[in-house]
Amino acid sequence: MKHTAILTLEQAACAARRRVCTGGVAVGALLAGLGSAALFAPMLLGWSLAAILMVSFALYGGAQLAAYWETEPDRRSPWTLLGGLALMGFAGFALWTAFATPYGGAALIATLASAVAFFTVVQGISQVITFSEMRRRGTPGAGWVLAGGLLNLAAGNLIVLQPLAGWLAVSTVWGIYLMLSGLALAAESLSDHRGCCADT
């Protein structure tokens, strides 16, 4: 009876390892596919991401408007109304120009690139502030944080100056990173899967 219970536990553990291995291979393949799309079809990926982003802005603006109208009149904030209208208007105009004009897709990608540039600059400023705090406390590695912050600031400014070229550069880096990460994850999962099979 005890021997049967041990075998059952071992079989359950092996089945769980197989599921983890299969999931790792699937996630690795998905990452590699996204990386390939970012590397070999950056404009299509950029247009798709920008369209999803604009639809998300429109939905968020609609949620703000719904929250405004559902709030009691004496507690309503005009900023909620203005924010919802602004988000819906911006998203609607961006999507309209993307479909109505021949160069709307490029403008939509440029908008996405500008958003990426904004967050890159914010990250760079945050790293520079972190560097000053690390240097004041004498924490090692402050120079690397400063270097990363300066690189982020430079990259953000370059993307603002040339949004389409900046998007292509960002998409290329993302593509290579995602492809290598996906292949590494799939290879690791397959090696674990061979180990699982060897155990049985």
PDB file of C-alpha atoms in Angstrom:
ATOM      1  CA  MET A   1       0.000   0.000   0.000  1.00  0.00           C
ATOM      2  CA  LYS A   2       2.816   2.392   0.942  1.00  0.00           C
ATOM      3  CA  HIS A   3       4.708   1.503  -2.251  1.00  0.00           C
ATOM      4  CA  THR A   4       1.584   2.219  -4.340  1.00  0.00           C
ATOM      5  CA  ALA A   5       1.098   5.611  -2.640  1.00  0.00           C
ATOM      6  CA  ILE A   6       4.750   6.569  -3.374  1.00  0.00           C
ATOM      7  CA  LEU A   7       4.335   5.585  -7.028  1.00  0.00           C
ATOM      8  CA  THR A   8       1.140   7.631  -7.245  1.00  0.00           C
ATOM      9  CA  LEU A   9       2.870  10.699  -5.784  1.00  0.00           C
ATOM     10  CA  GLU A  10       5.809  10.262  -8.159  1.00  0.00           C
ATOM     11  CA  GLN A  11       3.463   9.908 -11.122  1.00  0.00           C
ATOM     12  CA  ALA A  12       1.560  13.053 -10.079  1.00  0.00           C
ATOM     13  CA  ALA A  13       4.820  14.990  -9.692  1.00  0.00           C
ATOM     14  CA  CYS A  14       6.038  13.802 -13.096  1.00  0.00           C
ATOM     15  CA  ALA A  15       2.722  14.802 -14.702  1.00  0.00           C
ATOM     16  CA  ALA A  16       2.990  18.250 -13.103  1.00  0.00           C
ATOM     17  CA  ARG A  17       6.552  18.631 -14.431  1.00  0.00           C
ATOM     18  CA  ARG A  18       5.350  17.686 -17.903  1.00  0.00           C
ATOM     19  CA  ARG A  19       2.631  20.361 -17.768  1.00  0.00           C
ATOM     20  CA  VAL A  20       5.195  22.967 -16.698  1.00  0.00           C
ATOM     21  CA  CYS A  21       7.522  21.878 -19.508  1.00  0.00           C
ATOM     22  CA  THR A  22       4.721  22.085 -22.096  1.00  0.00           C
ATOM     23  CA  GLY A  23       3.697  25.531 -20.822  1.00  0.00           C
ATOM     24  CA  GLY A  24       7.296  26.741 -20.971  1.00  0.00           C
ATOM     25  CA  VAL A  25       7.620  25.614 -24.588  1.00  0.00           C
ATOM     26  CA  ALA A  26       4.311  27.307 -25.494  1.00  0.00           C
ATOM     27  CA  VAL A  27       5.287  30.604 -23.818  1.00  0.00           C
ATOM     28  CA  GLY A  28       8.736  30.436 -25.435  1.00  0.00           C
ATOM     29  CA  ALA A  29       7.163  29.930 -28.858  1.00  0.00           C
ATOM     30  CA  LEU A  30       4.793  32.854 -28.241  1.00  0.00           C
ATOM     31  CA  LEU A  31       7.672  35.145 -27.226  1.00  0.00           C
ATOM     32  CA  ALA A  32       9.711  34.062 -30.243  1.00  0.00           C
ATOM     33  CA  GLY A  33       6.717  34.728 -32.515  1.00  0.00           C
ATOM     34  CA  LEU A  34       6.191  38.209 -31.068  1.00  0.00           C
ATOM     35  CA  GLY A  35       9.903  38.877 -31.427  1.00  0.00           C
ATOM     36  CA  SER A  36       9.807  37.796 -35.070  1.00  0.00           C
ATOM     37  CA  ALA A  37       6.852  40.100 -35.715  1.00  0.00           C
ATOM     38  CA  ALA A  38       8.643  43.010 -34.047  1.00  0.00           C
ATOM     39  CA  LEU A  39      11.856  42.317 -35.971  1.00  0.00           C
ATOM     40  CA  PHE A  40      10.523  41.497 -39.438  1.00  0.00           C
ATOM     41  CA  ALA A  41       7.228  43.444 -39.525  1.00  0.00           C
ATOM     42  CA  PRO A  42       7.814  46.477 -37.277  1.00  0.00           C
ATOM     43  CA  MET A  43       5.349  48.758 -39.065  1.00  0.00           C
ATOM     44  CA  LEU A  44       2.509  46.225 -38.877  1.00  0.00           C
ATOM     45  CA  LEU A  45       3.246  45.553 -35.218  1.00  0.00           C
ATOM     46  CA  GLY A  46       3.497  49.279 -34.523  1.00  0.00           C
ATOM     47  CA  TRP A  47       0.178  49.951 -36.233  1.00  0.00           C
ATOM     48  CA  SER A  48      -1.482  47.109 -34.307  1.00  0.00           C
ATOM     49  CA  LEU A  49      -0.120  48.269 -30.941  1.00  0.00           C
ATOM     50  CA  ALA A  50      -1.039  51.874 -31.668  1.00  0.00           C
ATOM     51  CA  ALA A  51      -4.581  50.882 -32.676  1.00  0.00           C
ATOM     52  CA  ILE A  52      -4.970  48.803 -29.484  1.00  0.00           C
ATOM     53  CA  LEU A  53      -3.623  51.726 -27.452  1.00  0.00           C
ATOM     54  CA  MET A  54      -6.073  54.184 -29.019  1.00  0.00           C
ATOM     55  CA  VAL A  55      -9.023  51.837 -28.531  1.00  0.00           C
ATOM     56  CA  SER A  56      -7.950  51.462 -24.890  1.00  0.00           C
ATOM     57  CA  PHE A  57      -7.850  55.260 -24.529  1.00  0.00           C
ATOM     58  CA  ALA A  58     -11.353  55.477 -25.981  1.00  0.00           C
ATOM     59  CA  LEU A  59     -12.660  52.793 -23.601  1.00  0.00           C
ATOM     60  CA  TYR A  60     -11.027  54.479 -20.627  1.00  0.00           C
ATOM     61  CA  GLY A  61     -12.507  57.821 -21.660  1.00  0.00           C
ATOM     62  CA  GLY A  62     -15.922  56.175 -21.968  1.00  0.00           C
ATOM     63  CA  ALA A  63     -15.514  54.667 -18.489  1.00  0.00           C
ATOM     64  CA  GLN A  64     -14.692  58.130 -17.109  1.00  0.00           C
ATOM     65  CA  LEU A  65     -17.789  59.605 -18.745  1.00  0.00           C
ATOM     66  CA  ALA A  66     -19.939  56.777 -17.374  1.00  0.00           C
ATOM     67  CA  ALA A  67     -18.494  57.338 -13.905  1.00  0.00           C
ATOM     68  CA  TYR A  68     -19.219  61.062 -14.228  1.00  0.00           C
ATOM     69  CA  TRP A  69     -22.881  60.532 -15.121  1.00  0.00           C
ATOM     70  CA  GLU A  70     -23.398  57.824 -12.484  1.00  0.00           C
ATOM     71  CA  THR A  71     -22.007  60.044  -9.717  1.00  0.00           C
ATOM     72  CA  GLU A  72     -24.443  62.160  -7.764  1.00  0.00           C
ATOM     73  CA  PRO A  73     -24.659  65.703  -9.220  1.00  0.00           C
ATOM     74  CA  ASP A  74     -23.247  67.405  -6.140  1.00  0.00           C
ATOM     75  CA  ARG A  75     -20.177  65.108  -6.168  1.00  0.00           C
ATOM     76  CA  ARG A  76     -19.346  65.257  -9.878  1.00  0.00           C
ATOM     77  CA  SER A  77     -15.912  66.507 -10.845  1.00  0.00           C
ATOM     78  CA  PRO A  78     -15.601  68.542 -14.049  1.00  0.00           C
ATOM     79  CA  TRP A  79     -12.088  67.086 -14.482  1.00  0.00           C
ATOM     80  CA  THR A  80     -13.561  63.610 -14.878  1.00  0.00           C
ATOM     81  CA  LEU A  81     -15.856  64.890 -17.616  1.00  0.00           C
ATOM     82  CA  LEU A  82     -13.072  66.825 -19.362  1.00  0.00           C
ATOM     83  CA  GLY A  83     -10.651  63.892 -19.079  1.00  0.00           C
ATOM     84  CA  GLY A  84     -13.146  61.456 -20.544  1.00  0.00           C
ATOM     85  CA  LEU A  85     -14.039  63.789 -23.420  1.00  0.00           C
ATOM     86  CA  ALA A  86     -10.367  64.519 -24.132  1.00  0.00           C
ATOM     87  CA  LEU A  87      -9.394  60.843 -24.181  1.00  0.00           C
ATOM     88  CA  MET A  88     -12.308  59.855 -26.399  1.00  0.00           C
ATOM     89  CA  GLY A  89     -11.722  62.795 -28.708  1.00  0.00           C
ATOM     90  CA  PHE A  90      -7.998  62.134 -29.031  1.00  0.00           C
ATOM     91  CA  ALA A  91      -8.472  58.406 -29.619  1.00  0.00           C
ATOM     92  CA  GLY A  92     -11.314  58.954 -32.079  1.00  0.00           C
ATOM     93  CA  PHE A  93      -9.345  61.533 -34.062  1.00  0.00           C
ATOM     94  CA  ALA A  94      -6.230  59.330 -34.134  1.00  0.00           C
ATOM     95  CA  LEU A  95      -8.179  56.292 -35.332  1.00  0.00           C
ATOM     96  CA  TRP A  96     -10.081  58.369 -37.900  1.00  0.00           C
ATOM     97  CA  THR A  97      -6.858  59.767 -39.358  1.00  0.00           C
ATOM     98  CA  ALA A  98      -5.366  56.256 -39.421  1.00  0.00           C
ATOM     99  CA  PHE A  99      -8.185  54.966 -41.640  1.00  0.00           C
ATOM    100  CA  ALA A 100      -9.192  58.114 -43.535  1.00  0.00           C
ATOM    101  CA  THR A 101      -5.821  59.375 -44.757  1.00  0.00           C
ATOM    102  CA  PRO A 102      -3.133  57.524 -46.714  1.00  0.00           C
ATOM    103  CA  TYR A 103      -0.430  58.343 -44.162  1.00  0.00           C
ATOM    104  CA  GLY A 104      -2.618  57.855 -41.096  1.00  0.00           C
ATOM    105  CA  GLY A 105      -0.909  54.586 -40.163  1.00  0.00           C
ATOM    106  CA  ALA A 106       2.460  56.326 -40.052  1.00  0.00           C
ATOM    107  CA  ALA A 107       0.974  59.097 -37.902  1.00  0.00           C
ATOM    108  CA  LEU A 108      -0.491  56.495 -35.537  1.00  0.00           C
ATOM    109  CA  ILE A 109       2.902  54.783 -35.208  1.00  0.00           C
ATOM    110  CA  ALA A 110       4.533  58.166 -34.650  1.00  0.00           C
ATOM    111  CA  THR A 111       2.050  58.779 -31.824  1.00  0.00           C
ATOM    112  CA  LEU A 112       2.951  55.422 -30.262  1.00  0.00           C
ATOM    113  CA  ALA A 113       6.649  56.209 -30.670  1.00  0.00           C
ATOM    114  CA  SER A 114       6.125  59.560 -28.960  1.00  0.00           C
ATOM    115  CA  ALA A 115       4.432  57.779 -26.036  1.00  0.00           C
ATOM    116  CA  VAL A 116       7.391  55.372 -25.823  1.00  0.00           C
ATOM    117  CA  ALA A 117       9.760  58.345 -25.928  1.00  0.00           C
ATOM    118  CA  PHE A 118       7.884  60.072 -23.114  1.00  0.00           C
ATOM    119  CA  PHE A 119       8.112  57.049 -20.818  1.00  0.00           C
ATOM    120  CA  THR A 120      11.771  56.562 -21.776  1.00  0.00           C
ATOM    121  CA  VAL A 121      12.575  60.153 -20.799  1.00  0.00           C
ATOM    122  CA  VAL A 122      10.642  59.773 -17.527  1.00  0.00           C
ATOM    123  CA  GLN A 123      12.617  56.608 -16.780  1.00  0.00           C
ATOM    124  CA  GLY A 124      15.863  58.427 -17.568  1.00  0.00           C
ATOM    125  CA  ILE A 125      14.997  61.293 -15.215  1.00  0.00           C
ATOM    126  CA  SER A 126      14.104  58.788 -12.506  1.00  0.00           C
ATOM    127  CA  GLN A 127      17.460  57.053 -12.955  1.00  0.00           C
ATOM    128  CA  VAL A 128      19.366  60.341 -12.735  1.00  0.00           C
ATOM    129  CA  ILE A 129      17.533  61.187  -9.482  1.00  0.00           C
ATOM    130  CA  THR A 130      18.304  57.683  -8.179  1.00  0.00           C
ATOM    131  CA  PHE A 131      21.970  58.204  -9.102  1.00  0.00           C
ATOM    132  CA  SER A 132      22.166  61.401  -7.041  1.00  0.00           C
ATOM    133  CA  GLU A 133      20.666  59.604  -4.029  1.00  0.00           C
ATOM    134  CA  MET A 134      23.003  56.619  -4.460  1.00  0.00           C
ATOM    135  CA  ARG A 135      26.051  58.883  -4.735  1.00  0.00           C
ATOM    136  CA  ARG A 136      25.006  60.820  -1.623  1.00  0.00           C
ATOM    137  CA  ARG A 137      24.732  57.556   0.324  1.00  0.00           C
ATOM    138  CA  GLY A 138      27.897  56.060  -1.172  1.00  0.00           C
ATOM    139  CA  THR A 139      26.047  53.098  -2.704  1.00  0.00           C
ATOM    140  CA  PRO A 140      28.167  51.150  -5.224  1.00  0.00           C
ATOM    141  CA  GLY A 141      26.961  50.958  -8.829  1.00  0.00           C
ATOM    142  CA  ALA A 142      25.757  54.555  -9.007  1.00  0.00           C
ATOM    143  CA  GLY A 143      27.753  55.160 -12.182  1.00  0.00           C
ATOM    144  CA  TRP A 144      25.856  52.417 -14.030  1.00  0.00           C
ATOM    145  CA  VAL A 145      22.538  53.923 -12.970  1.00  0.00           C
ATOM    146  CA  LEU A 146      23.671  57.327 -14.273  1.00  0.00           C
ATOM    147  CA  ALA A 147      24.816  55.781 -17.551  1.00  0.00           C
ATOM    148  CA  GLY A 148      21.440  54.073 -17.968  1.00  0.00           C
ATOM    149  CA  GLY A 149      19.606  57.310 -17.207  1.00  0.00           C
ATOM    150  CA  LEU A 150      21.660  59.306 -19.720  1.00  0.00           C
ATOM    151  CA  LEU A 151      21.130  56.628 -22.385  1.00  0.00           C
ATOM    152  CA  ASN A 152      17.375  56.665 -21.746  1.00  0.00           C
ATOM    153  CA  LEU A 153      17.285  60.458 -21.995  1.00  0.00           C
ATOM    154  CA  ALA A 154      19.271  60.403 -25.249  1.00  0.00           C
ATOM    155  CA  ALA A 155      17.118  57.616 -26.730  1.00  0.00           C
ATOM    156  CA  GLY A 156      13.902  59.394 -25.768  1.00  0.00           C
ATOM    157  CA  ASN A 157      15.035  62.646 -27.386  1.00  0.00           C
ATOM    158  CA  LEU A 158      16.149  60.832 -30.557  1.00  0.00           C
ATOM    159  CA  ILE A 159      12.773  59.086 -30.826  1.00  0.00           C
ATOM    160  CA  VAL A 160      11.000  62.442 -30.472  1.00  0.00           C
ATOM    161  CA  LEU A 161      13.127  63.916 -33.276  1.00  0.00           C
ATOM    162  CA  GLN A 162      12.618  60.923 -35.614  1.00  0.00           C
ATOM    163  CA  PRO A 163       9.562  58.997 -34.394  1.00  0.00           C
ATOM    164  CA  LEU A 164       9.318  56.459 -37.237  1.00  0.00           C
ATOM    165  CA  ALA A 165      13.046  55.711 -37.270  1.00  0.00           C
ATOM    166  CA  GLY A 166      12.953  55.568 -33.487  1.00  0.00           C
ATOM    167  CA  TRP A 167      10.065  53.115 -33.588  1.00  0.00           C
ATOM    168  CA  LEU A 168      11.980  50.907 -36.040  1.00  0.00           C
ATOM    169  CA  ALA A 169      14.995  50.935 -33.717  1.00  0.00           C
ATOM    170  CA  VAL A 170      12.903  50.152 -30.631  1.00  0.00           C
ATOM    171  CA  SER A 171      11.022  47.419 -32.480  1.00  0.00           C
ATOM    172  CA  THR A 172      14.291  45.854 -33.660  1.00  0.00           C
ATOM    173  CA  VAL A 173      15.686  45.774 -30.125  1.00  0.00           C
ATOM    174  CA  TRP A 174      12.412  44.377 -28.754  1.00  0.00           C
ATOM    175  CA  GLY A 175      12.306  41.779 -31.527  1.00  0.00           C
ATOM    176  CA  ILE A 176      15.826  40.505 -30.881  1.00  0.00           C
ATOM    177  CA  TYR A 177      15.266  40.446 -27.106  1.00  0.00           C
ATOM    178  CA  LEU A 178      11.918  38.623 -27.341  1.00  0.00           C
ATOM    179  CA  MET A 179      13.201  36.104 -29.884  1.00  0.00           C
ATOM    180  CA  LEU A 180      16.267  35.232 -27.799  1.00  0.00           C
ATOM    181  CA  SER A 181      14.195  35.062 -24.593  1.00  0.00           C
ATOM    182  CA  GLY A 182      11.600  32.829 -26.238  1.00  0.00           C
ATOM    183  CA  LEU A 183      14.180  30.495 -27.745  1.00  0.00           C
ATOM    184  CA  ALA A 184      16.056  30.270 -24.440  1.00  0.00           C
ATOM    185  CA  LEU A 185      12.837  29.502 -22.528  1.00  0.00           C
ATOM    186  CA  ALA A 186      11.772  26.864 -25.061  1.00  0.00           C
ATOM    187  CA  ALA A 187      15.237  25.243 -25.032  1.00  0.00           C
ATOM    188  CA  GLU A 188      15.265  25.180 -21.221  1.00  0.00           C
ATOM    189  CA  SER A 189      11.769  23.687 -21.111  1.00  0.00           C
ATOM    190  CA  LEU A 190      12.676  21.038 -23.685  1.00  0.00           C
ATOM    191  CA  SER A 191      15.786  20.055 -21.712  1.00  0.00           C
ATOM    192  CA  ASP A 192      13.616  19.764 -18.587  1.00  0.00           C
ATOM    193  CA  HIS A 193      11.121  17.705 -20.601  1.00  0.00           C
ATOM    194  CA  ARG A 194      13.886  15.296 -21.631  1.00  0.00           C
ATOM    195  CA  GLY A 195      14.835  15.047 -17.939  1.00  0.00           C
ATOM    196  CA  CYS A 196      11.217  14.284 -17.049  1.00  0.00           C
ATOM    197  CA  CYS A 197      11.077  11.538 -19.671  1.00  0.00           C
ATOM    198  CA  ALA A 198      14.371  10.114 -18.446  1.00  0.00           C
ATOM    199  CA  ASP A 199      12.973   9.909 -14.907  1.00  0.00           C
ATOM    200  CA  THR A 200      10.133   7.732 -16.057  1.00  0.00           C
TER     201      THR A 200
END
